[in-house]
CSV table of C-alpha atoms in Angstrom, one decimal:
chain,number,residue,atom,x,y,z
A,505,MET,CA,-54.3,52.2,44.9
A,506,ASN,CA,-53.7,50.2,41.5
A,507,GLY,CA,-57.7,48.8,41.9
A,508,GLY,CA,-58.7,52.6,42.1
A,509,ASP,CA,-57.0,53.5,38.6
A,510,ASN,CA,-57.8,50.3,37.3
A,511,TRP,CA,-61.9,50.5,37.9
A,512,ARG,CA,-61.1,54.3,36.8
A,513,ARG,CA,-59.2,53.5,33.3
A,514,ASP,CA,-62.3,51.2,33.1
A,515,ARG,CA,-64.2,54.1,33.2
A,516,ARG,CA,-62.5,55.3,30.6
A,517,ASP,CA,-63.1,52.7,27.7
A,518,THR,CA,-66.2,52.4,29.0
A,519,ARG,CA,-67.2,56.0,28.4
A,520,ILE,CA,-65.3,56.1,25.2
A,521,SER,CA,-66.8,52.8,23.6
A,522,LYS,CA,-70.9,54.7,24.0
A,523,LYS,CA,-69.4,57.6,22.1
A,524,GLN,CA,-67.6,55.3,19.5
A,525,LYS,CA,-70.8,53.9,19.2
A,526,LEU,CA,-73.0,57.0,18.9
A,527,ILE,CA,-71.0,58.8,16.5
A,528,LEU,CA,-70.6,55.5,14.7
A,529,SER,CA,-73.8,54.9,14.7
A,530,ALA,CA,-74.6,58.7,13.1
A,531,GLU,CA,-72.6,57.8,10.7
A,532,GLU,CA,-73.7,54.5,8.9
A,533,GLN,CA,-77.0,56.5,9.3
A,534,LEU,CA,-75.8,59.2,6.7
A,535,GLU,CA,-74.2,57.0,4.7
A,536,SER,CA,-77.0,54.9,4.3
A,537,LYS,CA,-78.9,58.3,3.3
A,538,LEU,CA,-76.1,57.3,0.0
A,539,GLY,CA,-76.7,55.3,-0.9
A,540,PHE,CA,-73.7,52.7,1.1
A,541,ASN,CA,-75.8,51.0,2.7
A,542,LEU,CA,-73.4,48.3,4.9
A,543,PHE,CA,-72.8,45.0,3.6
A,544,THR,CA,-72.8,42.8,7.1
A,545,GLU,CA,-74.6,39.2,5.3
A,546,GLY,CA,-75.6,37.9,2.3
A,547,ASP,CA,-73.9,36.2,-0.9
A,548,LYS,CA,-70.5,37.6,-2.2
A,549,ARG,CA,-71.0,41.0,-4.5
A,550,LEU,CA,-68.5,42.6,-7.4
A,551,GLY,CA,-67.5,46.0,-6.3
A,552,TRP,CA,-65.4,48.8,-8.0
A,553,LEU,CA,-63.9,50.3,-4.5
A,554,LEU,CA,-64.2,54.4,-4.5
A,555,THR,CA,-62.5,55.2,-1.4
A,556,LEU,CA,-61.4,54.1,2.3
A,557,SER,CA,-61.9,55.7,4.7
A,558,ALA,CA,-60.0,54.9,9.0
A,559,SER,CA,-63.5,53.9,11.3
A,560,SER,CA,-64.2,51.7,14.2
A,561,TRP,CA,-67.2,48.5,15.1
A,562,GLU,CA,-68.1,47.7,18.1
A,563,ASP,CA,-69.0,43.7,18.6
A,564,GLN,CA,-72.8,43.0,19.8
A,565,GLU,CA,-71.1,40.3,21.9
A,566,THR,CA,-68.8,41.7,24.0
A,567,HIS,CA,-69.3,45.3,23.2
A,568,LYS,CA,-65.1,45.6,23.1
A,569,VAL,CA,-64.1,48.9,19.9
A,570,TYR,CA,-61.7,47.4,16.8
A,571,SER,CA,-60.2,50.4,14.8
A,572,CYS,CA,-60.7,49.0,11.6
A,573,VAL,CA,-61.0,50.5,7.7
A,574,ASP,CA,-64.2,51.0,5.7
A,575,LEU,CA,-64.2,50.8,1.3
A,576,TYR,CA,-67.0,51.8,-0.2
A,577,PHE,CA,-67.0,50.5,-3.5
A,578,VAL,CA,-70.6,51.2,-6.4
A,579,CYS,CA,-71.0,47.8,-8.7
A,580,GLN,CA,-72.2,47.7,-12.6
A,581,ASP,CA,-75.0,48.6,-12.4
A,582,GLY,CA,-74.3,51.7,-10.4
A,583,SER,CA,-75.5,50.6,-6.5
A,584,MET,CA,-73.0,51.4,-3.7
A,585,PHE,CA,-72.4,49.2,-1.2
A,586,LYS,CA,-69.6,50.3,2.0
A,587,ALA,CA,-68.0,46.8,4.6
A,588,LYS,CA,-65.3,46.8,7.6
A,589,TYR,CA,-62.6,45.1,7.0
A,590,LYS,CA,-60.6,44.7,10.3
A,591,PHE,CA,-57.1,45.2,10.5
A,592,ARG,CA,-54.9,45.0,13.7
A,593,PRO,CA,-52.4,48.8,13.0
A,594,TYR,CA,-48.5,47.6,14.8
A,595,PHE,CA,-45.7,48.8,14.6
A,596,TYR,CA,-42.4,47.7,14.7
A,597,VAL,CA,-39.5,47.5,18.1
A,598,ALA,CA,-36.2,46.9,17.6
A,599,THR,CA,-33.4,45.8,21.0
A,600,LYS,CA,-30.7,44.6,21.8
A,601,ASP,CA,-28.5,41.4,20.7
A,602,LYS,CA,-30.1,38.0,22.0
A,603,MET,CA,-33.4,39.6,23.9
A,604,GLN,CA,-36.3,40.0,22.1
A,605,MET,CA,-37.9,37.3,23.8
A,606,ASP,CA,-36.9,39.1,26.7
A,607,VAL,CA,-38.5,42.2,26.9
A,608,GLU,CA,-41.6,40.7,24.6
A,609,ALA,CA,-43.0,39.8,28.1
A,610,TYR,CA,-41.5,42.2,29.7
A,611,LEU,CA,-44.4,43.8,27.4
A,612,ARG,CA,-46.4,41.8,27.6
A,613,ARG,CA,-47.1,42.2,31.6
A,614,ARG,CA,-46.1,46.3,30.7
A,615,TYR,CA,-49.4,47.0,28.4
A,616,GLU,CA,-51.1,43.7,28.9
A,617,GLY,CA,-54.9,44.6,28.2
A,618,GLN,CA,-53.3,46.9,25.5
A,619,VAL,CA,-51.7,44.5,22.8
A,620,ALA,CA,-53.2,42.5,21.4
A,621,ASP,CA,-51.2,40.4,20.1
A,622,ILE,CA,-46.5,40.6,20.1
A,623,GLU,CA,-44.8,38.1,17.5
A,624,ILE,CA,-41.0,38.2,16.5
A,625,VAL,CA,-40.0,38.6,13.3
A,626,GLU,CA,-37.5,38.8,10.6
A,627,LYS,CA,-37.2,43.0,8.6
A,628,GLU,CA,-33.8,43.4,6.4
A,629,ASP,CA,-33.1,46.8,7.9
A,630,LEU,CA,-30.8,49.5,6.1
A,631,ASP,CA,-30.0,50.7,8.6
A,632,LEU,CA,-27.2,47.3,8.7
A,633,LYS,CA,-23.9,47.9,7.6
A,634,ASN,CA,-24.0,44.9,5.3
A,635,HIS,CA,-28.2,45.1,4.5
A,636,LEU,CA,-27.4,44.6,0.5
A,637,SER,CA,-25.7,40.5,1.9
A,638,GLY,CA,-29.8,39.6,2.3
A,639,LEU,CA,-28.5,39.7,6.7
A,640,ASN,CA,-32.0,40.4,7.6
A,641,LYS,CA,-32.7,41.2,12.0
A,642,SER,CA,-35.1,40.4,14.2
A,643,TYR,CA,-37.4,42.7,15.6
A,644,LEU,CA,-40.7,42.4,17.7
A,645,LYS,CA,-44.0,42.9,15.4
A,646,ILE,CA,-46.6,44.7,18.4
A,647,SER,CA,-50.5,44.6,17.3
A,648,PHE,CA,-53.4,45.8,18.5
A,649,ASP,CA,-56.8,46.1,18.7
A,650,THR,CA,-56.8,49.9,17.6
A,651,VAL,CA,-55.0,52.9,16.6
A,652,GLN,CA,-55.7,54.5,20.5
A,653,GLN,CA,-54.2,52.0,22.0
A,654,LEU,CA,-51.2,51.8,19.5
A,655,MET,CA,-50.3,55.8,20.0
A,656,GLN,CA,-50.6,56.0,23.4
A,657,VAL,CA,-48.3,53.0,24.0
A,658,LYS,CA,-46.0,54.6,21.5
A,659,ASN,CA,-45.4,57.2,23.0
A,660,GLU,CA,-44.8,56.0,25.8
A,661,LEU,CA,-42.4,53.9,24.0
A,662,ILE,CA,-40.8,56.7,21.9
A,663,HIS,CA,-39.5,57.9,25.5
A,664,VAL,CA,-37.5,55.1,26.0
A,665,VAL,CA,-35.6,54.9,23.2
A,666,GLU,CA,-35.0,58.5,23.4
A,667,ARG,CA,-33.6,58.1,27.1
A,668,ASN,CA,-31.8,55.2,26.2
A,669,GLN,CA,-30.3,56.3,22.6
A,670,ALA,CA,-28.4,59.0,24.9
A,671,LYS,CA,-26.8,55.8,27.3
A,672,LEU,CA,-26.5,53.9,24.2
A,673,GLU,CA,-22.8,55.8,23.3
A,674,ALA,CA,-21.4,55.4,27.7
A,675,GLU,CA,-22.5,52.5,27.7
A,676,ASP,CA,-20.2,51.3,24.7
A,677,ALA,CA,-17.4,52.4,25.8
A,678,TYR,CA,-17.8,51.2,29.1
A,679,GLU,CA,-18.0,47.7,28.4
A,680,SER,CA,-15.6,48.3,26.3
A,681,ILE,CA,-13.4,48.9,28.7
A,682,LEU,CA,-14.1,45.7,30.3
A,683,THR,CA,-13.2,43.5,27.3
A,684,GLY,CA,-12.8,39.7,27.5
A,685,LYS,CA,-15.1,39.5,31.0
A,686,SER,CA,-18.1,38.6,30.3
A,687,LYS,CA,-21.4,41.1,30.2
A,688,GLN,CA,-24.2,41.3,32.7
A,689,ARG,CA,-27.5,40.5,32.2
A,690,LEU,CA,-29.8,43.5,32.8
A,691,GLN,CA,-32.8,43.2,35.0
A,692,ASP,CA,-34.8,46.0,33.3
A,693,PHE,CA,-35.2,44.8,29.5
A,694,VAL,CA,-36.7,48.2,29.2
A,695,ASP,CA,-33.4,50.0,28.6
A,696,CYS,CA,-33.1,46.6,25.8
A,697,ILE,CA,-34.8,48.2,23.8
A,698,ASN,CA,-33.5,50.4,21.1
A,699,ASP,CA,-35.6,51.6,18.2
A,700,LEU,CA,-38.7,51.9,17.4
A,701,ARG,CA,-39.5,51.1,13.7
A,702,GLU,CA,-42.8,52.1,11.1
A,703,PHE,CA,-45.0,53.7,13.6
A,704,ASP,CA,-45.8,56.7,12.0
A,705,VAL,CA,-47.3,54.9,8.7
A,706,PRO,CA,-51.4,56.3,8.7
A,707,TYR,CA,-53.1,53.6,9.9
A,708,HIS,CA,-55.3,53.9,5.5
A,709,VAL,CA,-51.9,53.2,4.3
A,710,ARG,CA,-50.6,50.2,6.1
A,711,PHE,CA,-54.0,48.1,5.8
A,712,ALA,CA,-52.9,49.7,1.9
A,713,ILE,CA,-49.8,48.1,1.6
A,714,ASP,CA,-50.4,44.8,3.4
A,715,LYS,CA,-53.7,43.7,2.3
A,716,ASP,CA,-52.5,44.9,-1.4
A,717,ILE,CA,-56.2,47.2,-2.0
A,718,ARG,CA,-56.0,50.0,-4.1
A,719,CYS,CA,-58.9,52.4,-5.4
A,720,GLY,CA,-60.0,52.2,-8.3
A,721,GLN,CA,-59.5,48.3,-9.0
A,722,TRP,CA,-62.5,45.5,-9.2
A,723,TYR,CA,-63.2,42.9,-6.0
A,724,ASP,CA,-65.2,40.1,-4.6
A,725,VAL,CA,-65.8,41.0,-2.1
A,726,SER,CA,-68.0,38.4,0.6
A,727,VAL,CA,-68.6,38.8,3.8
A,728,SER,CA,-69.1,35.6,7.1
A,729,SER,CA,-68.0,35.3,10.5
A,730,ALA,CA,-64.4,34.8,9.9
A,731,GLY,CA,-64.7,38.5,8.9
A,732,THR,CA,-64.9,40.3,5.3
A,733,THR,CA,-62.6,39.0,2.2
A,734,VAL,CA,-61.0,41.2,-0.5
A,735,GLU,CA,-60.6,39.6,-3.5
A,736,LYS,CA,-59.0,41.9,-6.6
A,737,ARG,CA,-60.8,40.8,-10.5
A,738,THR,CA,-57.5,41.6,-12.5
A,739,ASP,CA,-59.5,40.2,-15.8
A,740,LEU,CA,-62.4,43.4,-14.7
A,741,LEU,CA,-60.7,46.2,-16.3
A,742,GLN,CA,-62.9,49.9,-17.7
A,743,ARG,CA,-63.8,51.6,-15.1
A,744,ALA,CA,-67.4,51.7,-13.1
A,745,GLU,CA,-69.5,54.6,-13.9
A,746,VAL,CA,-68.9,57.2,-10.9
A,747,HIS,CA,-71.2,60.4,-10.2
A,748,VAL,CA,-68.6,63.6,-10.5
A,749,CYS,CA,-69.1,66.3,-8.2
A,750,ALA,CA,-66.6,69.9,-9.2
A,751,PHE,CA,-67.2,72.9,-7.2
A,752,ASP,CA,-65.0,76.1,-8.1
A,753,ILE,CA,-65.6,79.7,-5.6
A,754,GLU,CA,-64.3,82.6,-7.0
A,755,THR,CA,-63.9,85.8,-3.4
A,756,THR,CA,-62.4,89.0,-3.9
A,757,LYS,CA,-59.5,89.3,-2.0
A,758,LEU,CA,-56.9,91.8,-1.6
A,759,PRO,CA,-53.7,92.3,-3.6
A,760,LEU,CA,-50.9,89.1,-2.8
A,761,LYS,CA,-53.7,88.1,-0.2
A,762,PHE,CA,-55.5,84.4,0.7
A,763,PRO,CA,-59.1,85.7,0.5
A,764,ASP,CA,-60.5,86.5,4.6
A,765,ALA,CA,-64.0,84.7,4.5
A,766,GLU,CA,-64.2,88.2,7.4
A,767,TYR,CA,-64.4,90.1,5.2
A,768,ASP,CA,-64.5,88.9,1.8
A,769,SER,CA,-67.2,88.4,-0.6
A,770,VAL,CA,-68.3,85.3,-3.1
A,771,MET,CA,-69.1,86.6,-7.0
A,772,MET,CA,-69.1,84.0,-8.7
A,773,ILE,CA,-70.2,79.3,-7.7
A,774,SER,CA,-69.6,77.0,-10.2
A,775,TYR,CA,-69.9,73.5,-10.0
A,776,MET,CA,-70.2,70.4,-12.8
A,777,VAL,CA,-72.8,67.1,-11.9
A,778,ASP,CA,-71.0,64.5,-14.4
A,779,GLY,CA,-71.0,66.5,-17.4
A,780,GLN,CA,-73.2,69.2,-16.7
A,781,GLY,CA,-71.7,72.1,-15.5
A,782,TYR,CA,-73.9,75.3,-13.4
A,783,LEU,CA,-73.3,78.1,-12.6
A,784,ILE,CA,-74.6,80.8,-9.6
A,785,ILE,CA,-74.1,84.2,-9.1
A,786,ASN,CA,-73.9,86.3,-6.1
A,787,ARG,CA,-76.2,89.7,-7.4
A,788,GLU,CA,-74.7,91.1,-4.2
């Protein structure tokens, strides 16, 4: 039974990987036509970060899919390129005191193949009454190879936290009765998970915060076998000469209503490209 479940899970992951590969290939072809060729090798490049977005890439040797962030750059000569930055998504798990190592071992067994790494870190907890004193709390930092894996594990642990928090008051009341007696060690370590932190931070925002990368700044970008390296150039302040396109569409509409494509018609379309304006009028 378990072997069959694992086999079906492996087949599902393979199908997802193939689908993602087709999508990524189509996106790269389109972006290449627009001038954003993927930077995979060569000398270090200087680029002005135009925008970034969450994406994924496939290891050609292992055919395993990883989450990454696509960085779109404009060079000083007006040319453009794109770089992929591999970054592991993660969130934090809070446990009962002195149970971090036991819960870590449990999560590694329970989510083997989904969790990439778990480490114990000290973080400031604003929920503590004396958090201004500099007291930190231990958390489990759970990292993943893909955002999909993070979502799957997060959705399961959220229900665990909700159940454990519902039992917390009753458990505290019961332990208060046993004053002076040693507390029994819990056999089910999942009962020791009492909170999740920073699980709802968008992937690309998490990347920008941790790596201190912002759009509208110059960076030295280099690519090697170890991955992509991005270094900020604080000495360059002037922005790049980017192409700017803006448009406006005027339509009919009913009073106090938004336009509806089923019966409202377009009256005018105007747009500007690099400061030059153009006007399109619907002759109907």
